[in-house]
Amino acid sequence: MSDARPRTICVVGLGYIGLPTAVVLASRGVSVVGVDISEDVVAKINRGQVHIVEPDLDAVTARAVQTGKLRAATRPAPADAFVIAVPTPFHEGRADLRYVEAAAASIAPVLKRGDLVVLESTSPPGTTERMAAQLAALRPDLRMPTPQDEDCDVHVAYCPERVLPGRVLVELVENDRVIGGITARCSARAEELYRIFCTGSLLRTGVRTAEMCKLTENSFRDVGIAFANELSIICDRLGINVWELIRLANHHPRVKILQPGPGVGGHCIAVDPWFIVQAAPQESRLIRTAREVNDGKPSYVLDKIKVAIDAARAVGGHPKALVLGLAFKPDVDDFRESPALRIAEQVAGWDVELLVSEPFAERLPGDLSRHENVRIVTDVHEAIREAHIVVMLVNHRAYSDIARADLDGKVVIDTRGVWS
Ligand code: SAJ
């Protein structure tokens, strides 16, 4: 083991990224203090329990706490290295960096000579250098790095997480990582940290390139999905089956079109491209348009549902619509920024009886519970028999036994191409 490898690490922010990172480090024998501002989260983790759903995370967390390698606290403790993994939400056209600033302020009093600070939160280019400047202002006794000056007492780097929800514990270990130090020595120090648990390649670069890399990856995917979503609308207009079209086009050796859907959700792909638009508004025309195309898709789906409901009512019926899935994507329990949930909430406000199926929810999430015309169903086959209109929003594995024949006589709006 290299001497530079940190033996104690403080992970600030115990959410979808911070907690798995803390437990994986602890499972490799590092003494980890996980920090969160929520006393409930801290108490729960110290009991060996978790507050988020992610395969295997509960068992690995319980073990990390039992072995004494992981403890949670509401304040940072002295450590060899600090990993900051706090949210960076997007509000009113700007990245809200208050949590990063608060995290930096919270570690400043315990920083000492020789420490390493790594920011993992998705951030606009320049954020890590600003964080180093903030630390320098709070601790004038410690020299922080600048790109022009290798000499420093504390090393500072940016290293974005790139794990896919639902596969976090696997991807955290196996994915390649981009590491951008403020100086080359900062990158080398951060590489020692990730070497503890990463089996993927550790790719060193400059700090701004690393920040931009994360935004670029998610924008690339967003632009790809926007292409598929736009294609689906064009194909509707032209009477062409978009799913068959994409399947055929993807036989070309250099074509790989993504899948259309009801819109793009989650807290990453639907958000991160805006950080680029914020940083270079004039130059980000394609990235901005892709965001607008994807954000417009739920309205397009809603228009189709409205037409189906109006048609059912026109023939004298009192329509019942069933929506399948509310999560932001298949097989996760996460409803944040979910286009499916947004669509269901809109339909709930209409004069229709709405049946809602969501294998990952015991009760109606979001605004849905406020509506008397909405009911959550557990037996999806029974609900299909009852409904006039069936809207596939999230192709959870739990729906894989619904056959096309089960839908005979129903109006089907299939946003995921499951039965098309
Ligand atoms: N979606 C489509 N069509 C597709 C693929 C996805 O409509 O062909 C939709 C999904 O239904 C969902 C949204 O896009 O609503 C985003 O889902 P996703 O699976 O593409 O991505 P996330 O948000 O779960 O995770 C992404 C990943 N980034 C990339 O694949 C470039 C992940 O690696 C990142 O770590 C994560 O963002 C993050 O934290 O930034």
Short mmCIF file of C-alpha atoms and ligand atoms in Angstrom, two decimals:
data_model
loop_
_atom_site.label_atom_id
_atom_site.label_comp_id
_atom_site.label_asym_id
_atom_site.label_seq_id
_atom_site.Cartn_x
_atom_site.Cartn_y
_atom_site.Cartn_z
CA MET A 1 0.00 0.00 0.00
CA SER A 2 1.31 3.44 -0.93
CA ASP A 3 2.05 5.82 1.92
CA ALA A 4 -0.01 8.53 0.22
CA ARG A 5 -3.13 6.39 0.39
CA PRO A 6 -5.59 7.93 2.88
CA ARG A 7 -6.39 5.80 5.93
CA THR A 8 -9.20 7.92 7.30
CA ILE A 9 -11.76 9.51 5.00
CA CYS A 10 -14.63 11.84 5.73
CA VAL A 11 -17.48 11.65 3.19
CA VAL A 12 -19.73 14.71 3.29
CA GLY A 13 -23.28 14.08 2.05
CA LEU A 14 -24.77 10.60 2.53
CA GLY A 15 -27.16 10.47 -0.41
CA TYR A 16 -27.31 8.30 -3.53
CA ILE A 17 -23.56 8.73 -4.13
CA GLY A 18 -22.02 9.61 -0.77
CA LEU A 19 -23.43 6.68 1.17
CA PRO A 20 -22.40 3.97 -1.33
CA THR A 21 -18.95 5.59 -1.60
CA ALA A 22 -18.60 5.65 2.19
CA VAL A 23 -19.60 1.98 2.60
CA VAL A 24 -17.39 0.78 -0.25
CA LEU A 25 -14.39 2.62 1.27
CA ALA A 26 -15.23 1.14 4.69
CA SER A 27 -15.47 -2.33 3.16
CA ARG A 28 -11.86 -1.88 1.95
CA GLY A 29 -10.68 -1.28 5.51
CA VAL A 30 -10.61 2.53 5.51
CA SER A 31 -11.95 4.29 8.64
CA VAL A 32 -14.82 6.37 7.32
CA VAL A 33 -16.87 9.13 8.93
CA GLY A 34 -19.99 9.81 6.88
CA VAL A 35 -21.46 13.26 7.40
CA ASP A 36 -25.01 14.39 6.78
CA ILE A 37 -26.98 17.39 7.98
CA SER A 38 -30.01 15.17 8.64
CA GLU A 39 -29.98 13.74 12.17
CA ASP A 40 -32.49 11.08 11.07
CA VAL A 41 -30.20 9.88 8.28
CA VAL A 42 -27.21 9.82 10.65
CA ALA A 43 -29.12 7.88 13.33
CA LYS A 44 -30.42 5.39 10.79
CA ILE A 45 -26.98 4.68 9.32
CA ASN A 46 -25.49 4.29 12.79
CA ARG A 47 -28.13 1.59 13.39
CA GLY A 48 -26.81 -0.13 10.25
CA GLN A 49 -29.85 0.84 8.17
CA VAL A 50 -30.19 2.82 4.94
CA HIS A 51 -32.57 5.57 3.80
CA ILE A 52 -32.32 4.89 0.05
CA VAL A 53 -33.21 1.87 -2.05
CA GLU A 54 -30.28 0.46 -4.02
CA PRO A 55 -29.52 -3.23 -4.55
CA ASP A 56 -27.28 -4.70 -1.76
CA LEU A 57 -26.66 -1.30 -0.15
CA ASP A 58 -28.49 -2.29 3.05
CA ALA A 59 -26.35 -5.38 3.66
CA VAL A 60 -23.03 -3.66 2.87
CA THR A 61 -23.94 -0.69 5.08
CA ALA A 62 -24.93 -2.94 7.98
CA ARG A 63 -21.59 -4.76 7.71
CA ALA A 64 -19.58 -1.51 7.48
CA VAL A 65 -21.23 -0.20 10.66
CA GLN A 66 -20.88 -3.53 12.51
CA THR A 67 -17.15 -3.73 11.80
CA GLY A 68 -16.74 -0.21 13.18
CA LYS A 69 -15.23 1.05 9.91
CA LEU A 70 -18.17 3.38 9.17
CA ARG A 71 -19.81 5.79 11.52
CA ALA A 72 -22.12 8.65 10.66
CA ALA A 73 -22.12 12.11 12.23
CA THR A 74 -23.65 15.52 11.63
CA ARG A 75 -20.24 17.24 11.61
CA PRO A 76 -16.97 16.41 9.86
CA ALA A 77 -14.08 14.96 11.86
CA PRO A 78 -10.36 15.27 11.09
CA ALA A 79 -9.33 12.86 8.32
CA ASP A 80 -6.63 12.34 5.69
CA ALA A 81 -9.11 12.97 2.89
CA PHE A 82 -12.53 14.56 2.40
CA VAL A 83 -14.98 13.56 -0.32
CA ILE A 84 -17.83 16.00 -0.92
CA ALA A 85 -20.94 14.47 -2.51
CA VAL A 86 -23.74 16.92 -1.84
CA PRO A 87 -26.60 17.94 -4.17
CA THR A 88 -26.17 20.74 -6.70
CA PRO A 89 -29.77 21.47 -7.74
CA PHE A 90 -30.69 23.76 -10.61
CA HIS A 91 -32.88 26.71 -9.66
CA GLU A 92 -34.11 29.55 -11.84
CA GLY A 93 -31.55 29.04 -14.59
CA ARG A 94 -28.55 28.63 -12.30
CA ALA A 95 -26.72 25.84 -10.47
CA ASP A 96 -27.39 26.23 -6.77
CA LEU A 97 -23.99 25.69 -5.14
CA ARG A 98 -25.03 26.47 -1.58
CA TYR A 99 -24.64 22.85 -0.43
CA VAL A 100 -21.08 22.72 -1.81
CA GLU A 101 -20.26 26.00 -0.06
CA ALA A 102 -21.78 24.73 3.20
CA ALA A 103 -19.86 21.45 2.93
CA ALA A 104 -16.58 23.31 2.32
CA ALA A 105 -17.29 25.60 5.27
CA SER A 106 -17.99 22.57 7.47
CA ILE A 107 -14.68 20.84 6.71
CA ALA A 108 -12.54 24.01 6.88
CA PRO A 109 -12.09 23.95 10.69
CA VAL A 110 -10.78 20.36 10.72
CA LEU A 111 -8.47 20.61 7.68
CA LYS A 112 -4.76 20.20 8.29
CA ARG A 113 -1.53 20.17 6.29
CA GLY A 114 -1.30 17.18 3.91
CA ASP A 115 -5.07 16.64 3.57
CA LEU A 116 -6.86 15.97 0.30
CA VAL A 117 -10.27 17.40 -0.63
CA VAL A 118 -12.22 15.90 -3.55
CA LEU A 119 -15.45 17.35 -4.89
CA GLU A 120 -17.72 14.78 -6.59
CA SER A 121 -20.95 16.80 -6.92
CA THR A 122 -21.97 17.63 -10.50
CA SER A 123 -20.80 21.22 -10.93
CA PRO A 124 -20.32 23.95 -13.54
CA PRO A 125 -16.71 24.43 -14.67
CA GLY A 126 -14.78 26.57 -12.19
CA THR A 127 -16.61 25.33 -9.07
CA THR A 128 -13.69 23.33 -7.62
CA GLU A 129 -11.28 26.27 -7.97
CA ARG A 130 -13.87 28.53 -6.29
CA MET A 131 -14.18 25.96 -3.49
CA ALA A 132 -10.39 26.00 -3.03
CA ALA A 133 -10.50 29.81 -2.87
CA GLN A 134 -13.27 29.58 -0.26
CA LEU A 135 -11.15 27.19 1.82
CA ALA A 136 -8.16 29.52 1.46
CA ALA A 137 -10.24 32.41 2.79
CA LEU A 138 -11.49 30.33 5.73
CA ARG A 139 -8.05 28.89 6.54
CA PRO A 140 -5.42 31.54 5.74
CA ASP A 141 -2.91 29.41 7.67
CA LEU A 142 -3.10 26.66 4.97
CA ARG A 143 -1.94 27.14 1.35
CA MET A 144 -4.55 25.95 -1.13
CA PRO A 145 -3.60 25.03 -4.71
CA THR A 146 -4.14 27.21 -7.75
CA PRO A 147 -3.51 26.09 -11.35
CA GLN A 148 -0.47 28.39 -11.39
CA ASP A 149 1.02 27.18 -8.12
CA GLU A 150 1.88 23.53 -7.39
CA ASP A 151 3.02 24.36 -3.87
CA CYS A 152 0.22 23.86 -1.37
CA ASP A 153 -0.60 22.40 2.04
CA VAL A 154 -3.94 20.85 1.01
CA HIS A 155 -4.58 19.11 -2.32
CA VAL A 156 -7.89 19.73 -4.09
CA ALA A 157 -9.43 17.78 -7.00
CA TYR A 158 -12.68 17.14 -8.83
CA CYS A 159 -13.80 13.58 -9.58
CA PRO A 160 -17.33 13.10 -10.91
CA GLU A 161 -19.37 10.02 -10.11
CA ARG A 162 -20.90 8.32 -13.14
CA VAL A 163 -22.84 5.44 -11.60
CA LEU A 164 -26.21 4.32 -12.89
CA PRO A 165 -29.00 4.17 -10.29
CA GLY A 166 -29.87 0.51 -9.73
CA ARG A 167 -26.24 -0.57 -10.39
CA VAL A 168 -24.47 1.82 -8.05
CA LEU A 169 -22.41 -0.68 -6.04
CA VAL A 170 -21.18 -2.43 -9.18
CA GLU A 171 -20.45 0.69 -11.24
CA LEU A 172 -18.82 2.53 -8.34
CA VAL A 173 -16.12 -0.14 -8.34
CA GLU A 174 -15.93 -1.03 -12.04
CA ASN A 175 -16.40 2.26 -13.93
CA ASP A 176 -13.44 4.24 -15.20
CA ARG A 177 -13.06 7.57 -13.41
CA VAL A 178 -11.94 10.96 -14.59
CA ILE A 179 -9.81 12.75 -12.00
CA GLY A 180 -9.09 16.46 -12.37
CA GLY A 181 -6.73 17.98 -9.83
CA ILE A 182 -6.22 21.71 -9.56
CA THR A 183 -2.55 20.76 -10.08
CA ALA A 184 -0.92 17.57 -11.37
CA ARG A 185 0.09 16.65 -7.80
CA CYS A 186 -3.56 17.08 -6.69
CA SER A 187 -4.62 14.58 -9.41
CA ALA A 188 -1.98 12.11 -8.24
CA ARG A 189 -3.17 12.37 -4.62
CA ALA A 190 -6.80 11.87 -5.64
CA GLU A 191 -5.82 8.87 -7.75
CA GLU A 192 -4.42 7.21 -4.59
CA LEU A 193 -7.86 7.56 -3.00
CA TYR A 194 -9.83 6.03 -5.87
CA ARG A 195 -7.25 3.26 -6.27
CA ILE A 196 -8.54 1.94 -2.91
CA PHE A 197 -11.77 0.65 -4.46
CA CYS A 198 -11.83 1.31 -8.24
CA THR A 199 -10.92 -1.47 -10.62
CA GLY A 200 -11.58 0.73 -13.69
CA SER A 201 -9.02 3.05 -15.29
CA LEU A 202 -8.25 6.25 -13.40
CA LEU A 203 -7.85 8.99 -15.99
CA ARG A 204 -6.04 12.13 -14.91
CA THR A 205 -6.84 15.52 -16.43
CA GLY A 206 -7.26 19.18 -15.50
CA VAL A 207 -9.92 20.26 -13.05
CA ARG A 208 -12.17 22.12 -15.51
CA THR A 209 -12.03 19.33 -18.06
CA ALA A 210 -13.14 16.87 -15.36
CA GLU A 211 -16.04 19.13 -14.36
CA MET A 212 -17.06 19.54 -18.01
CA CYS A 213 -16.67 15.82 -18.70
CA LYS A 214 -19.50 14.85 -16.38
CA LEU A 215 -21.80 17.48 -17.92
CA THR A 216 -20.79 16.36 -21.40
CA GLU A 217 -21.62 12.70 -20.79
CA ASN A 218 -25.11 13.47 -19.58
CA SER A 219 -25.72 16.07 -22.30
CA PHE A 220 -24.63 13.58 -24.94
CA ARG A 221 -27.23 11.14 -23.66
CA ASP A 222 -29.87 13.86 -23.45
CA VAL A 223 -29.24 14.90 -27.06
CA GLY A 224 -29.49 11.23 -28.12
CA ILE A 225 -32.79 10.73 -26.32
CA ALA A 226 -34.11 14.00 -27.78
CA PHE A 227 -33.33 12.67 -31.25
CA ALA A 228 -35.33 9.51 -30.48
CA ASN A 229 -38.20 11.51 -28.97
CA GLU A 230 -38.36 13.86 -31.93
CA LEU A 231 -38.27 10.89 -34.27
CA SER A 232 -41.24 9.34 -32.43
CA ILE A 233 -43.32 12.46 -32.99
CA ILE A 234 -42.31 12.67 -36.65
CA CYS A 235 -43.20 8.99 -37.11
CA ASP A 236 -46.61 9.47 -35.48
CA ARG A 237 -47.29 12.22 -38.01
CA LEU A 238 -46.12 10.03 -40.93
CA GLY A 239 -47.82 6.82 -39.78
CA ILE A 240 -44.54 4.93 -39.29
CA ASN A 241 -43.78 2.60 -36.38
CA VAL A 242 -40.83 4.35 -34.70
CA TRP A 243 -39.74 1.25 -32.75
CA GLU A 244 -39.41 -0.82 -35.89
CA LEU A 245 -37.67 2.07 -37.62
CA ILE A 246 -35.07 2.45 -34.84
CA ARG A 247 -34.51 -1.30 -34.67
CA LEU A 248 -33.79 -1.38 -38.39
CA ALA A 249 -31.62 1.75 -38.46
CA ASN A 250 -29.55 0.36 -35.57
CA HIS A 251 -28.46 -2.51 -37.82
CA HIS A 252 -26.17 0.01 -39.50
CA PRO A 253 -22.72 -0.54 -37.95
CA ARG A 254 -22.30 3.11 -36.99
CA VAL A 255 -25.86 3.98 -35.92
CA LYS A 256 -27.06 3.56 -32.32
CA ILE A 257 -30.31 5.43 -31.79
CA LEU A 258 -31.65 5.51 -28.22
CA GLN A 259 -35.26 4.82 -27.25
CA PRO A 260 -38.14 7.31 -27.20
CA GLY A 261 -40.14 7.57 -24.01
CA PRO A 262 -42.57 9.84 -22.15
CA GLY A 263 -39.77 12.36 -21.49
CA VAL A 264 -36.47 12.43 -19.64
CA GLY A 265 -36.46 12.23 -15.87
CA GLY A 266 -34.16 11.84 -12.91
CA HIS A 267 -31.95 14.41 -11.30
CA CYS A 268 -28.99 14.10 -13.71
CA ILE A 269 -29.75 13.95 -17.43
CA ALA A 270 -32.72 16.29 -17.15
CA VAL A 271 -30.62 18.81 -15.20
CA ASP A 272 -26.92 18.68 -16.07
CA PRO A 273 -27.17 20.01 -19.66
CA TRP A 274 -28.51 23.26 -18.21
CA PHE A 275 -25.17 23.72 -16.40
CA ILE A 276 -23.50 23.88 -19.81
CA VAL A 277 -26.17 26.23 -21.15
CA GLN A 278 -25.62 28.43 -18.09
CA ALA A 279 -21.85 28.48 -18.66
CA ALA A 280 -22.04 29.27 -22.42
CA PRO A 281 -25.62 30.30 -23.35
CA GLN A 282 -24.90 31.61 -26.85
CA GLU A 283 -22.91 28.57 -27.91
CA SER A 284 -25.16 25.83 -26.46
CA ARG A 285 -27.89 25.85 -29.09
CA LEU A 286 -28.16 22.10 -29.70
CA ILE A 287 -27.89 21.21 -26.01
CA ARG A 288 -30.61 23.69 -25.10
CA THR A 289 -32.91 22.51 -27.88
CA ALA A 290 -32.47 18.87 -26.82
CA ARG A 291 -33.56 19.81 -23.31
CA GLU A 292 -36.60 21.59 -24.74
CA VAL A 293 -37.51 18.63 -26.97
CA ASN A 294 -37.31 16.20 -24.03
CA ASP A 295 -39.15 18.54 -21.68
CA GLY A 296 -41.89 18.87 -24.29
CA LYS A 297 -42.51 15.13 -24.61
CA PRO A 298 -44.85 14.77 -21.57
CA SER A 299 -47.21 17.38 -23.08
CA TYR A 300 -47.29 15.43 -26.31
CA VAL A 301 -48.22 12.24 -24.41
CA LEU A 302 -50.83 14.16 -22.41
CA ASP A 303 -52.45 15.38 -25.63
CA LYS A 304 -52.80 11.77 -26.78
CA ILE A 305 -54.36 10.72 -23.47
CA LYS A 306 -56.77 13.65 -23.67
CA VAL A 307 -57.87 12.68 -27.16
CA ALA A 308 -58.50 9.09 -25.97
CA ILE A 309 -60.50 10.23 -22.94
CA ASP A 310 -62.59 12.66 -25.00
CA ALA A 311 -63.30 9.95 -27.58
CA ALA A 312 -64.42 7.51 -24.86
CA ARG A 313 -66.68 10.14 -23.35
CA ALA A 314 -68.12 11.03 -26.78
CA VAL A 315 -69.55 7.52 -27.08
CA GLY A 316 -71.35 7.95 -23.81
CA GLY A 317 -68.97 6.21 -21.41
CA HIS A 318 -67.42 7.32 -18.15
CA PRO A 319 -63.79 6.57 -19.04
CA LYS A 320 -61.36 4.76 -16.82
CA ALA A 321 -57.66 5.18 -17.63
CA LEU A 322 -54.85 3.03 -16.25
CA VAL A 323 -51.29 4.33 -16.12
CA LEU A 324 -48.49 1.80 -15.80
CA GLY A 325 -45.47 3.13 -13.90
CA LEU A 326 -44.60 6.42 -12.23
CA ALA A 327 -40.85 6.14 -11.61
CA PHE A 328 -38.37 8.18 -13.66
CA LYS A 329 -37.16 5.01 -15.38
CA PRO A 330 -37.70 1.24 -15.23
CA ASP A 331 -36.96 -0.78 -12.11
CA VAL A 332 -36.04 2.05 -9.75
CA ASP A 333 -38.08 3.45 -6.86
CA ASP A 334 -37.09 7.03 -7.65
CA PHE A 335 -39.87 9.49 -8.56
CA ARG A 336 -37.75 12.65 -8.67
CA GLU A 337 -38.23 14.66 -11.85
CA SER A 338 -40.28 11.80 -13.25
CA PRO A 339 -42.16 12.60 -16.48
CA ALA A 340 -44.45 9.63 -15.78
CA LEU A 341 -45.48 11.07 -12.41
CA ARG A 342 -45.95 14.51 -13.97
CA ILE A 343 -48.21 13.02 -16.66
CA ALA A 344 -50.29 11.06 -14.11
CA GLU A 345 -50.69 14.16 -11.92
CA GLN A 346 -52.05 16.12 -14.88
CA VAL A 347 -54.48 13.37 -15.88
CA ALA A 348 -55.66 13.17 -12.25
CA GLY A 349 -56.98 16.71 -12.61
CA TRP A 350 -59.29 15.72 -15.47
CA ASP A 351 -62.78 14.26 -15.38
CA VAL A 352 -61.70 10.63 -15.54
CA GLU A 353 -61.33 7.70 -13.18
CA LEU A 354 -57.60 7.09 -12.97
CA LEU A 355 -56.10 3.76 -11.96
CA VAL A 356 -52.39 3.90 -11.14
CA SER A 357 -49.99 0.97 -11.05
CA GLU A 358 -46.48 1.39 -9.64
CA PRO A 359 -44.72 -1.70 -8.27
CA PHE A 360 -42.29 0.52 -6.30
CA ALA A 361 -44.96 2.54 -4.44
CA GLU A 362 -47.22 1.31 -1.66
CA ARG A 363 -49.27 4.48 -1.73
CA LEU A 364 -49.82 7.24 -4.28
CA PRO A 365 -46.76 9.51 -4.54
CA GLY A 366 -46.66 13.23 -5.32
CA ASP A 367 -49.89 15.15 -5.72
CA LEU A 368 -51.85 12.05 -6.74
CA SER A 369 -53.09 11.31 -3.22
CA ARG A 370 -55.04 14.60 -3.19
CA HIS A 371 -57.41 13.41 -5.93
CA GLU A 372 -60.53 11.37 -5.13
CA ASN A 373 -60.76 10.03 -8.69
CA VAL A 374 -57.34 8.32 -8.41
CA ARG A 375 -56.74 4.85 -7.01
CA ILE A 376 -53.52 2.82 -6.75
CA VAL A 377 -53.87 -0.77 -7.93
CA THR A 378 -51.79 -3.82 -7.06
CA ASP A 379 -53.34 -6.40 -9.41
CA VAL A 380 -52.33 -5.00 -12.78
CA HIS A 381 -54.18 -7.65 -14.81
CA GLU A 382 -57.44 -6.93 -12.99
CA ALA A 383 -56.85 -3.19 -13.57
CA ILE A 384 -56.32 -3.77 -17.31
CA ARG A 385 -59.64 -5.64 -17.50
CA GLU A 386 -61.33 -2.68 -15.78
CA ALA A 387 -59.74 0.13 -17.82
CA HIS A 388 -60.79 1.57 -21.19
CA ILE A 389 -57.46 3.30 -21.81
CA VAL A 390 -54.06 1.83 -20.90
CA VAL A 391 -51.02 4.12 -20.85
CA MET A 392 -47.60 2.49 -20.62
CA LEU A 393 -45.25 5.03 -19.05
CA VAL A 394 -42.50 2.96 -17.40
CA ASN A 395 -41.59 -0.49 -18.67
CA HIS A 396 -40.78 -2.03 -15.27
CA ARG A 397 -39.81 -5.72 -15.43
CA ALA A 398 -42.93 -6.41 -13.36
CA TYR A 399 -45.01 -5.66 -16.47
CA SER A 400 -43.23 -8.10 -18.75
CA ASP A 401 -46.04 -10.68 -18.45
CA ILE A 402 -48.64 -8.32 -19.92
CA ALA A 403 -49.34 -9.74 -23.37
CA ARG A 404 -50.59 -7.74 -26.31
CA ALA A 405 -53.71 -9.95 -26.29
CA ASP A 406 -54.53 -8.75 -22.73
CA LEU A 407 -55.07 -5.31 -24.25
CA ASP A 408 -57.59 -6.31 -26.92
CA GLY A 409 -60.42 -3.79 -27.08
CA LYS A 410 -58.49 -1.15 -25.09
CA VAL A 411 -57.14 2.15 -26.32
CA VAL A 412 -53.38 1.71 -25.77
CA ILE A 413 -50.91 4.57 -25.53
CA ASP A 414 -47.53 2.87 -25.42
CA THR A 415 -44.78 5.46 -24.80
CA ARG A 416 -42.08 2.79 -24.44
CA GLY A 417 -42.75 0.56 -27.42
CA VAL A 418 -43.48 -2.49 -25.27
CA TRP A 419 -46.32 -3.83 -27.43
CA SER A 420 -45.56 -1.96 -30.64
N1 SAJ B 1 -34.32 7.39 -21.29
C1 SAJ B 1 -35.05 7.37 -22.46
N2 SAJ B 1 -34.55 6.69 -23.53
C2 SAJ B 1 -33.36 6.03 -23.48
C3 SAJ B 1 -32.60 6.07 -22.29
C4 SAJ B 1 -33.12 6.76 -21.21
O1 SAJ B 1 -36.13 7.95 -22.55
O2 SAJ B 1 -32.98 5.42 -24.48
C5 SAJ B 1 -34.82 8.14 -20.12
C6 SAJ B 1 -35.09 7.29 -18.88
O3 SAJ B 1 -36.36 6.69 -18.94
C7 SAJ B 1 -34.97 8.32 -17.79
C8 SAJ B 1 -33.89 9.27 -18.31
O4 SAJ B 1 -33.81 9.04 -19.70
O5 SAJ B 1 -36.17 9.04 -17.64
C9 SAJ B 1 -32.52 9.10 -17.69
O6 SAJ B 1 -32.22 7.70 -17.54
P1 SAJ B 1 -30.78 7.10 -17.84
O7 SAJ B 1 -30.83 5.65 -17.58
O8 SAJ B 1 -30.32 7.51 -19.19
O9 SAJ B 1 -29.79 7.85 -16.86
P2 SAJ B 1 -29.74 8.15 -15.26
O10 SAJ B 1 -30.26 9.52 -15.05
O11 SAJ B 1 -30.31 7.05 -14.45
O12 SAJ B 1 -28.14 8.11 -15.03
C10 SAJ B 1 -27.32 8.96 -15.81
C11 SAJ B 1 -26.15 8.13 -16.38
N3 SAJ B 1 -25.43 8.91 -17.37
C12 SAJ B 1 -25.18 8.42 -18.62
O13 SAJ B 1 -25.58 7.33 -19.00
C13 SAJ B 1 -24.38 9.29 -19.53
C14 SAJ B 1 -25.22 7.71 -15.24
O14 SAJ B 1 -24.07 7.04 -15.75
C15 SAJ B 1 -24.79 8.95 -14.43
O15 SAJ B 1 -23.95 8.60 -13.34
C16 SAJ B 1 -26.05 9.59 -13.88
O16 SAJ B 1 -26.86 10.01 -14.99
C17 SAJ B 1 -25.63 10.77 -13.02
O17 SAJ B 1 -25.60 10.62 -11.77
O18 SAJ B 1 -25.27 11.81 -13.57
#
